[in-house]
């Protein structure tokens, strides 16, 4: 680059170059670390500091937890980190005590998969990755309080993750109080008889195992045998949220199957209403709120009981209870637990051959169909396939309103994950039920009056008719008639009838399922749970925490053929017998006993559910967080009714998973009195993505982007024409640019400015290395305005600035301050550039007062060069804690503005006037202007429209 060649450096030895930037940046980074420049004092405790600083308004600013990848950072990764750093620096300069730090989310599948591939222990590879990432991040000049940083793999941290799990395990949700309460209070209710046991026996009459099972029905963390998402290729089960829309694992893209296993779950469904309601008070993007609402999926309807002679009854949830008279058959999910209880030994007499699937008896048919359904993902099962599949169970249920016997099928289009895993099928008015009824020659009854001319005989229809605006027909028995009613009225009337007859009730249902919390992996937090010889789960006492993850030689999970659904997980920890089988005294009065440890580990989400709290009080080994410290940083206050972090920045891809789980944990901890904040993150901001061009050869293989040449609008690699498309940046796509490269060529401040200047922060934008030089030149011009490039001497003068310079300066101060507060960093940089160019063109040395405020303006964005210039200007205190400049309103307002005067829509005059002029004053001036008088030619005036200070429109008579 010509500006950094040796000749230029010889002619101007004190020019701002990449070499000078590297020296400046390294020196000030060392200084900031040594001085603790970014240390934010707590109000109390071991991190208490300057009481004057702690007394200022607080700002808690966070980035989403980074995962320490072995590939290191490319220039897309720091976008959010630089943005929060700029914002945090501006907040410090505007009088806030700012907590800003960064840790590492270091457990989870990526490290374990890398370890398995390379034979490197996941701890070794993860710690090496963290060290590399720390070096890369430090080079960016991020103003983090490093005293508060940690990694989730540190035992001192996951001790408290395990402790939180035990709080959840030892809690239940009291629906009357609408909050979580200690399980001991529930036990007390059973003991004193204020709450009856399900079979009416006294608590003291229950065995230990029966008590454990009963409490398991209430605990917020519980183990159960349930259908799970099993990925043989990964060797682990997955939460619903970790399965893609294609029915594959989010990590690794392996097929996912349904299997039944005993796993730990979190009863997040207890909080469904509160998770919905509290979204209203959060300052989050509407799109993220909508995704959370859709995932929780609240719907109002009714639960209805369909009696089955041999097994009590089948409960369904429906949002259209008004169509009950049209239910002509039922469908259970293949996994439904009732299936085994209702199937008879033989097909009932007269069973339609189409219903049997060609099998000789119901048990054989059900077994075969279940195996077929297990090989499909939930997405595949819900797809609108042409051919509906299913099989008759051999059982009949009774429609409670019509009294008719209706056959019960199993079919894969019904899922256990929604409602009760059972539906009443109303084929005349539901497309999937209609297709199934046609395939299996089942009856259909019209109970909603069609609005077209199709008539009321569904056997003649081509498709189902569904409407919420129609009237009910064919919907009456001896006790109730819905005929002629609208849907809303009919729903209310039938719900009341169901409740009176004890066969149903109005209720609310949610799409949200309980959170599957077990993973069959090694690299995760061990559960603080042991099982006695009867298989009863016991929590470890707090004194035994942390339960540390053992060092093992064989940490590989047992994986299988990705397509083999007939497999079972085998956990790496289960192979470590000395760790699994232990003799412990749990302090419960039972003395030393033999126990077996839980061999699943927690999912990688566990550590990121509460890390914001650890940032507040990172060295506390006595409690989760000091209440006074938590209240100071995250407690509810005006504008933040549920408390939380002031600003949380990260990708929109975490809309459901991490954010929903973290909100759930916060609510439990709040209910139990451990924290004052009921929400973890008050304001959420989703940054866009830095994209890059991907070049592919004729085989579709990515080629190195840096080696592609452009000729006449086409692109070539090693002489071969290649295609170009804008996409993600990454090592595998051979288009990654590392921040180290840009820092080496231009300096970190240039990289910071370029990433912030590329466009609005919340919009994705393409990376262009050639454009980086523009911000480099801004810094060079800024440097030249303060420092002589030949002598290195400061060139500012102690004179008063002129009117023109003051006006440009204060307009920039006003605009930049507003832009930084609003996270409009690209426009802030544009205003600084405009001011710097204005001062450069004006010529002559800068007045000191102008130069100092120019440096303060750019300090949040380019902190290293600002710190250097601030010291060269004679200051001994860091620029980091200086006051941000304040604009003088007198200079912000333009001295004059141009007002256009129109007559019959044509411009007849332009007036230079004060921006504060009144409508009356402007009208007088306009009518007196000679050009206007001449244009009117003595004609009368019918109307004068004044829009001070920009427009006067005169309508002649």
PDB file of C-alpha atoms in Angstrom, residues 521-522 550 552 554 558 569-581 596-600:
ATOM      1  CA  UNK A 521     -22.463 -37.214  26.286  1.00  0.00           C
ATOM      2  CA  UNK A 522     -19.305 -36.789  28.318  1.00  0.00           C
ATOM      3  CA  UNK A 550     -14.160 -37.135  36.009  1.00  0.00           C
ATOM      4  CA  UNK A 552     -11.691 -40.340  31.529  1.00  0.00           C
ATOM      5  CA  UNK A 554     -12.704 -42.959  26.700  1.00  0.00           C
ATOM      6  CA  UNK A 558     -21.364 -44.652  21.330  1.00  0.00           C
ATOM      7  CA  UNK A 569     -27.905 -44.566  23.900  1.00  0.00           C
ATOM      8  CA  UNK A 570     -24.832 -45.583  25.858  1.00  0.00           C
ATOM      9  CA  UNK A 571     -23.265 -42.788  27.895  1.00  0.00           C
ATOM     10  CA  UNK A 572     -19.471 -42.388  28.210  1.00  0.00           C
ATOM     11  CA  UNK A 573     -19.768 -41.876  32.005  1.00  0.00           C
ATOM     12  CA  UNK A 574     -21.498 -45.243  32.429  1.00  0.00           C
ATOM     13  CA  UNK A 575     -18.209 -46.920  31.479  1.00  0.00           C
ATOM     14  CA  UNK A 576     -16.457 -45.389  34.498  1.00  0.00           C
ATOM     15  CA  UNK A 577     -17.547 -47.832  37.233  1.00  0.00           C
ATOM     16  CA  UNK A 578     -15.440 -46.314  40.015  1.00  0.00           C
ATOM     17  CA  UNK A 579     -17.133 -42.961  39.510  1.00  0.00           C
ATOM     18  CA  UNK A 580     -20.635 -44.348  38.954  1.00  0.00           C
ATOM     19  CA  UNK A 581     -20.848 -46.694  41.954  1.00  0.00           C
ATOM     20  CA  UNK A 596     -25.292 -45.117  41.537  1.00  0.00           C
ATOM     21  CA  UNK A 597     -24.593 -41.742  39.941  1.00  0.00           C
ATOM     22  CA  UNK A 598     -26.623 -40.333  37.056  1.00  0.00           C
ATOM     23  CA  UNK A 599     -24.546 -40.967  33.926  1.00  0.00           C
ATOM     24  CA  UNK A 600     -26.245 -38.496  31.581  1.00  0.00           C
TER      25      UNK A 600
END
